Short mmCIF file of C-alpha atoms and ligand atoms in Angstrom, two decimals:
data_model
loop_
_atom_site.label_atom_id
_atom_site.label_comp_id
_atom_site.label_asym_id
_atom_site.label_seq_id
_atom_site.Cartn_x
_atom_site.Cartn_y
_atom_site.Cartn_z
CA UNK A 52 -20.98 -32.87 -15.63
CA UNK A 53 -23.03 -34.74 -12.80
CA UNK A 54 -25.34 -37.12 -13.41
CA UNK A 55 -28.64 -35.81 -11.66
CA UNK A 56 -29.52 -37.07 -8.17
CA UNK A 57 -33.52 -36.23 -6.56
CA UNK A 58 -33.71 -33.50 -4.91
CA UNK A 59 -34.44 -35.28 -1.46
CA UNK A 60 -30.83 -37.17 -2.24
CA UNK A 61 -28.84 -33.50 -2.58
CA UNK A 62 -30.02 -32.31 1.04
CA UNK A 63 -29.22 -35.62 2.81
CA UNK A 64 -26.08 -35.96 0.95
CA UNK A 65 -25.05 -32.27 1.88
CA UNK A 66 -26.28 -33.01 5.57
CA UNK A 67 -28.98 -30.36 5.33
CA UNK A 68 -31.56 -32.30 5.50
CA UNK A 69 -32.74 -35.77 5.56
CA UNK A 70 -35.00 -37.07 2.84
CA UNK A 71 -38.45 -37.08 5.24
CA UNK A 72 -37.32 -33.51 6.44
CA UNK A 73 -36.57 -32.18 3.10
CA UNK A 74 -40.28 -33.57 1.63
CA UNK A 75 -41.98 -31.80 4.63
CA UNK A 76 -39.63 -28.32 3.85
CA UNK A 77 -40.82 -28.65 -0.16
CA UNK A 78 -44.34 -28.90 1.09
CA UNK A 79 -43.76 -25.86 2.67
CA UNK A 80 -42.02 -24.21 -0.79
CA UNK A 81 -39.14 -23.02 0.63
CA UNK A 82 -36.82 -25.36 -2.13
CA UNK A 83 -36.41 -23.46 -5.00
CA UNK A 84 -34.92 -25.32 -8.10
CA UNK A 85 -33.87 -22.44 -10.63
CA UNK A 86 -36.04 -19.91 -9.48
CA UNK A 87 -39.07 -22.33 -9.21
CA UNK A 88 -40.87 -23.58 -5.85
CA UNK A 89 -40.03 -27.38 -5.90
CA UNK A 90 -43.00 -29.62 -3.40
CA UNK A 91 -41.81 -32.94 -5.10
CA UNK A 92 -38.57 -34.23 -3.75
CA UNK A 93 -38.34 -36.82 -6.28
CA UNK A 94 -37.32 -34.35 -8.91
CA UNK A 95 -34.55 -35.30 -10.51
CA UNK A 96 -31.65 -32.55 -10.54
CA UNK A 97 -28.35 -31.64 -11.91
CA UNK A 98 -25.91 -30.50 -8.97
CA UNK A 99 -23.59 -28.98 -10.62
CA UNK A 100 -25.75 -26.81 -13.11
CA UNK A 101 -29.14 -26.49 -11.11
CA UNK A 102 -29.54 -23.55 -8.58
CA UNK A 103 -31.16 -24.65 -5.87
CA UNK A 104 -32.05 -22.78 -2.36
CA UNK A 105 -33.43 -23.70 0.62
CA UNK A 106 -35.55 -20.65 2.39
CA UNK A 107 -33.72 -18.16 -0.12
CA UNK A 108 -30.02 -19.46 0.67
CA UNK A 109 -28.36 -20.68 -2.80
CA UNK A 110 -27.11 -24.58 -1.89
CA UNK A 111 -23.22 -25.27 -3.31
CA UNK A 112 -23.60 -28.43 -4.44
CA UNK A 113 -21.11 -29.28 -6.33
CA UNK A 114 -18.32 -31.69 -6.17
CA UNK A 115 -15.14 -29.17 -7.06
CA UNK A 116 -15.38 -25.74 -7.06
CA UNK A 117 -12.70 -22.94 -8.96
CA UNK A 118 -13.31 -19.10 -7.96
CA UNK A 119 -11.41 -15.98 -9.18
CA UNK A 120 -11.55 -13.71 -6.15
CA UNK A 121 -10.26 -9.99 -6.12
CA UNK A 122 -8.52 -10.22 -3.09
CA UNK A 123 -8.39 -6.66 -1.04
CA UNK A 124 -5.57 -5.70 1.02
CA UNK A 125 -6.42 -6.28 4.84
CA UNK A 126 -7.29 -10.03 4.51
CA UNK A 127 -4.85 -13.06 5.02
CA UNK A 128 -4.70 -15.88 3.11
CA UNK A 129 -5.27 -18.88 5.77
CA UNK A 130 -7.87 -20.84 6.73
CA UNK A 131 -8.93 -19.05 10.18
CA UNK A 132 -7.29 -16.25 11.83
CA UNK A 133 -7.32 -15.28 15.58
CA UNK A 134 -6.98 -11.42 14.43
CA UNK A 135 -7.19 -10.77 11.02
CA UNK A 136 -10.49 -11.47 8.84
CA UNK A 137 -9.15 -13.98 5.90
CA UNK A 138 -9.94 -14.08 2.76
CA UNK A 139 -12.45 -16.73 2.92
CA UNK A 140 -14.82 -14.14 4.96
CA UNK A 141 -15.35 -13.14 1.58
CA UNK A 142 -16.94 -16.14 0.49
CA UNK A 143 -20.62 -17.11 0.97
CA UNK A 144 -19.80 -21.35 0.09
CA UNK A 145 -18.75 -22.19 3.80
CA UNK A 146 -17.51 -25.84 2.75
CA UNK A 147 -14.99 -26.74 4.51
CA UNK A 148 -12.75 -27.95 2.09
CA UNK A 149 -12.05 -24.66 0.11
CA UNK A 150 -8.28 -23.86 0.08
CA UNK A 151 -6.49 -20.86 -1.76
CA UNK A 152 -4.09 -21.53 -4.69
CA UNK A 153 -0.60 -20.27 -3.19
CA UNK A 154 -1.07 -17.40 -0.96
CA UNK A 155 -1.01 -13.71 -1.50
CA UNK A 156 0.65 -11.45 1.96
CA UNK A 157 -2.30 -9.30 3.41
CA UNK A 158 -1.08 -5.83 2.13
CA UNK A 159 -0.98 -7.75 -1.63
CA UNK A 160 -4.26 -7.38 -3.38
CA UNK A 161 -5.39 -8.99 -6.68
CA UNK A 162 -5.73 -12.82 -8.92
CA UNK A 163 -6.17 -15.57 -5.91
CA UNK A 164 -8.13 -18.69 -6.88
CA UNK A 165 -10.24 -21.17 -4.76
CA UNK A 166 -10.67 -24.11 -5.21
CA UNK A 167 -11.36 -27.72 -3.51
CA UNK A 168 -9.77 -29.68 -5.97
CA UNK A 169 -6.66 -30.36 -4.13
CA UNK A 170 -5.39 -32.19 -7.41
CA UNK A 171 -5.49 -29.06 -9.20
CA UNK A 172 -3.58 -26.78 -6.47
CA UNK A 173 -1.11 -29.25 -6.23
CA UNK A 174 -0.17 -29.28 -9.89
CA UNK A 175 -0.65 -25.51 -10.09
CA UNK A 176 2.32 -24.89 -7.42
CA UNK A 177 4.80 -27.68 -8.23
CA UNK A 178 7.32 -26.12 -9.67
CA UNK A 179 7.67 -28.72 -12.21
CA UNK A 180 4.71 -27.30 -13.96
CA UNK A 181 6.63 -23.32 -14.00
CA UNK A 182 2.96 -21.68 -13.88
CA UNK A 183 3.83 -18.03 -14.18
CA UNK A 184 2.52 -15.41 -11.71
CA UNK A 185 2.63 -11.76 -12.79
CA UNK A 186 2.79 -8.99 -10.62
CA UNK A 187 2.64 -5.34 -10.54
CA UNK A 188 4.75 -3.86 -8.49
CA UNK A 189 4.69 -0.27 -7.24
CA UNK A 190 8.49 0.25 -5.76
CA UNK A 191 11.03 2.78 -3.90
CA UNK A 192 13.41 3.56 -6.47
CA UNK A 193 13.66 3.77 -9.78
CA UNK A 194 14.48 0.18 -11.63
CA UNK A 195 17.50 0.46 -13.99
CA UNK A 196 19.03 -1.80 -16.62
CA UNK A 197 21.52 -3.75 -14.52
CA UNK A 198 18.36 -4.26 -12.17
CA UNK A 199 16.60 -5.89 -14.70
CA UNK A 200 19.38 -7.79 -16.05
CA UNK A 201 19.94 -9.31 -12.64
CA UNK A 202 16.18 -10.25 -11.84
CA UNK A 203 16.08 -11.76 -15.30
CA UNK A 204 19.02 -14.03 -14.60
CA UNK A 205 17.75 -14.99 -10.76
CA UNK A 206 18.97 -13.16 -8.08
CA UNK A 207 20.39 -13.82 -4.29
CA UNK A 208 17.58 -13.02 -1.66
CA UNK A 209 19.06 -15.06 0.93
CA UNK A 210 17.68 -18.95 0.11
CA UNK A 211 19.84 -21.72 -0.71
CA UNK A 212 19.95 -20.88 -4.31
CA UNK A 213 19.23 -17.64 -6.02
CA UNK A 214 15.42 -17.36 -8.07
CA UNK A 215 14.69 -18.73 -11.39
CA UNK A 216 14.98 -16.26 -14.31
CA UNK A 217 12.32 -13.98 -13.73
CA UNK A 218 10.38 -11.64 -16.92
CA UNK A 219 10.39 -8.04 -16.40
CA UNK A 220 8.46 -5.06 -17.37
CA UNK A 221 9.20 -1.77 -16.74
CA UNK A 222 5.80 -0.08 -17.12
CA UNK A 223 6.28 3.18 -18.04
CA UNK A 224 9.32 4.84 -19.83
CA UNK A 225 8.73 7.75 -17.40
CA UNK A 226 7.99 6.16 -14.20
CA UNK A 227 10.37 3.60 -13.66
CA UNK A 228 8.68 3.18 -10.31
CA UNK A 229 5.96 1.17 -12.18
CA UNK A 230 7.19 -3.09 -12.82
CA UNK A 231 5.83 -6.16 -13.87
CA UNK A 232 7.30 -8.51 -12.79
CA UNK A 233 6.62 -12.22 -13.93
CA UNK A 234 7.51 -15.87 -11.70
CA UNK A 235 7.19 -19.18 -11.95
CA UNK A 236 8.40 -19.87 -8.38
CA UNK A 237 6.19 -19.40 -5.34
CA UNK A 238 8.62 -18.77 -2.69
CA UNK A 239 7.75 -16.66 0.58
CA UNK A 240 7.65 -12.50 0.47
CA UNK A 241 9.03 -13.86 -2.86
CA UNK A 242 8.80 -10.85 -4.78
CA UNK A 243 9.04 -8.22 -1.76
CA UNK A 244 12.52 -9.97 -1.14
CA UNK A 245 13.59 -9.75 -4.70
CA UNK A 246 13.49 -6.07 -5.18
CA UNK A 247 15.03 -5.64 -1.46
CA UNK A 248 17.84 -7.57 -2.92
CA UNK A 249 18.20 -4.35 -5.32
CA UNK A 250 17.33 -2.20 -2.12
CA UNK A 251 14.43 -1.04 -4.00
CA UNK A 252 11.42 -2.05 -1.11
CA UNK A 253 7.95 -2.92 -2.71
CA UNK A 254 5.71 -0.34 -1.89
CA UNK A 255 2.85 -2.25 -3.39
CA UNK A 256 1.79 -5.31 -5.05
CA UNK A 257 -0.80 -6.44 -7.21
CA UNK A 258 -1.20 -9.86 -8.97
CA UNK A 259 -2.53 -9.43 -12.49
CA UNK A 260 -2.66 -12.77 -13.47
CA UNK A 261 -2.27 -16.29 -12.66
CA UNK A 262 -0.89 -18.71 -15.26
CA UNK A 263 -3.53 -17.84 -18.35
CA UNK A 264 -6.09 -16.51 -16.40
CA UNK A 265 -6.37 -12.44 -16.05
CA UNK A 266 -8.12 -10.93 -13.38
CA UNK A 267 -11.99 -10.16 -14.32
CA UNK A 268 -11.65 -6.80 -14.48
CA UNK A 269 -15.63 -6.40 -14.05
CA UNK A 270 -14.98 -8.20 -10.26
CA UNK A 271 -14.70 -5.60 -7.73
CA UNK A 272 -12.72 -5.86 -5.04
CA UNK A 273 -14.00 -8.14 -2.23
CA UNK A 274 -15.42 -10.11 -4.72
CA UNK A 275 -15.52 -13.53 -6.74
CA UNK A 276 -17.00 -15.37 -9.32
CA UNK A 277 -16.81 -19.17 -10.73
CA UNK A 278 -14.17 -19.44 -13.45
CA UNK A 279 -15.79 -19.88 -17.06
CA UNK A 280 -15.70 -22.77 -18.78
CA UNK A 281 -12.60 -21.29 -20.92
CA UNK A 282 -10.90 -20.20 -17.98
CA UNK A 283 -11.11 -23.98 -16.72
CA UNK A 284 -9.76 -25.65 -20.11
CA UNK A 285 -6.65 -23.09 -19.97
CA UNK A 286 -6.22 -23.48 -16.38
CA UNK A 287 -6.28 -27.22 -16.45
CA UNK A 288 -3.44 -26.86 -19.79
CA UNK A 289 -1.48 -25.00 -17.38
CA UNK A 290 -1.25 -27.99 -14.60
CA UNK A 291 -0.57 -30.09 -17.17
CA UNK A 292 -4.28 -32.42 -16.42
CA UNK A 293 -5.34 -34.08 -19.66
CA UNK A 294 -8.32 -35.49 -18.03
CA UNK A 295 -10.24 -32.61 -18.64
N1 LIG B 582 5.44 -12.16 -3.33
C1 LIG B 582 5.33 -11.42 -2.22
O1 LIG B 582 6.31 -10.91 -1.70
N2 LIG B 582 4.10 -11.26 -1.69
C2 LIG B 582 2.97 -11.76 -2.23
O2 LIG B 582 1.89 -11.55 -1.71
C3 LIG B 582 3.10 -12.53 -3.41
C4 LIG B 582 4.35 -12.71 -3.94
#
C-alpha cells in the first residue's frame, strides 16, 4: 500500500495540476476525495485506495495497475493503430505506460490483462515460468484421438522446433467441434497454426483463462475491472515474485 501524499502533491505529481492551481480548483469543489468535495489541499490521501476526481473525472493514481479486460473481437492488441480501434480504446486510464500481457489476434476474444508493471509481464511470458493459457476453440473438423495424441506430445507448425506438450479437452462427447486447448508457450497464431497442422482451421477462439485467473464472468464484453486482491496473490505465485 502507499503511504499517503496531500492532495495538492497527487495533482502536481500526476501533472494535472500544480499545487497553487489545484488549491484554487478545491476552492471551487470540483476535487472530490471518495465521494466528498475536498477545499483543503493539505489533506492527506492514500493513492492507491482513495477515489479521487477532478470536475467528475476519477484520477488513476496509482503506481501499478492489473486489469482483467473481456476483450471483443474487432480490436487489436497494440499500442496505437492507423486502422483498427485497439484494445486500449476500451480503457478510460489513458497512462501511457499500460501494456497488454501477451497479445490476443483481433478475431480472438476473451482473458487479456493490463498492466504497467513491466516486471510482472515479463515474468508472466518467459517461458521459464510455463504460465498456462487455455483456450476454447471452435474448429472445422471434428478432433479425433490421434489428434489429440499429437497436440499433447507437441506438434510441427513450421518453427524451428515443434510446441511443448499441450493439455487437451474435447468439450463435448457429441460435438467434437468444441476443444480446450491448454499452453504454456506464447508463440504467434500459436494455436490457429496448431490445429492447421491437423488441417482442422480454427473457426473461433476464446481465452478462458490466464494462468489461475478465470475470466469474470459478470464482465461483459468491452469491459474491465481491477484484479482482486486474490487474483493478485495467485497471479504473482504464477510469475514466480515472492515479493508480494
Ligand atoms: N493463438 C492464436 O492463434 N491466436 C490468439 O489470439 C491467441 C493464441
Amino acid at each position: 500500500m502507499a503511504e499517503t501524499v496531500r492532495l495538492d502533491k497527487v495533482f502536481s505529481n500526476l501533472g494535472i495540476l500544480s499545487r497553487s492551481e489545484c488549491k484554487k480548483q478545491a476552492k471551487k469543489g470540483f476535487i472530490t476525495v471518495n465521494g466528498e468535495v475536498v477545499k483543503e489541499t493539505e489533506r492527506k490521501v492514500n493513492p492507491d485506495s482513495d477515489i479521487i476526481t477532478y470536475m467528475d473525472e476519477v484520477l488513476y493514481t496509482k503506481k501499478y495497475v492489473y486489469y482483467m479486460l473481456n476483450k471483443p473481437a474487432g480490436y487489436i492488441t497494440a499500442n496505437d493503430d492507423r486502422f483498427s480501434e485497439t484494445v486500449f480504446d476500451l480503457v478510460m486510464d489513458k497512462r501511457t505506460d499500460l501494456s497488454a500481457v501477451g497479445r490476443l489476434d483481433k478475431d480472438t476474444t476473451g482473458i487479456l490483462l493490463l498492466t504497467n508493471d513491466g516486471d510482472l509481464n515479463h515474468r508472466l511470458l518467459s517461458p521459464k515460468n510455463h504460465v498456462e493459457k487455455t483456450y476454447d476453440v471452435l474448429i472445422d473438423g471434428a478432433l479425433t484421438e490421434n489428434d489429440v495424441r499429437k497436440l499433447e506430445k507437441g506438434i510441427d507448425i513450421g518453427d524451428e522446433k515443434p510446441t511443448l506438450p499441450a493439455k487437451v479437452e474435447i468439450l463435448s462427447e457429441t460435438n467434437p467441434q468444441n476443444v480446450r486447448l491448454i499452453i504454456t508457450e506464447g508463440r504467434f497464431h500459436q494455436v490457429k497454426r496448431m490445429f492447421d497442422a491437423l488441417d482442422k482451421p480454427v473457426l473461433s477462439l476464446h481465452r478462458s483463462m490466464f494462468g489461475p485467473l478465470k475470466l469474470d464472468p459478470e464482465l461483459e464484453e468491452g469491459t474491465y475491472r481491477e484484479l482482486t486482491e486474490d487474483e493478485m496473490k495467485s497471479i504473482m505465485q504464477a510469475a514466480k515474485r515472492e515479493d508480494y
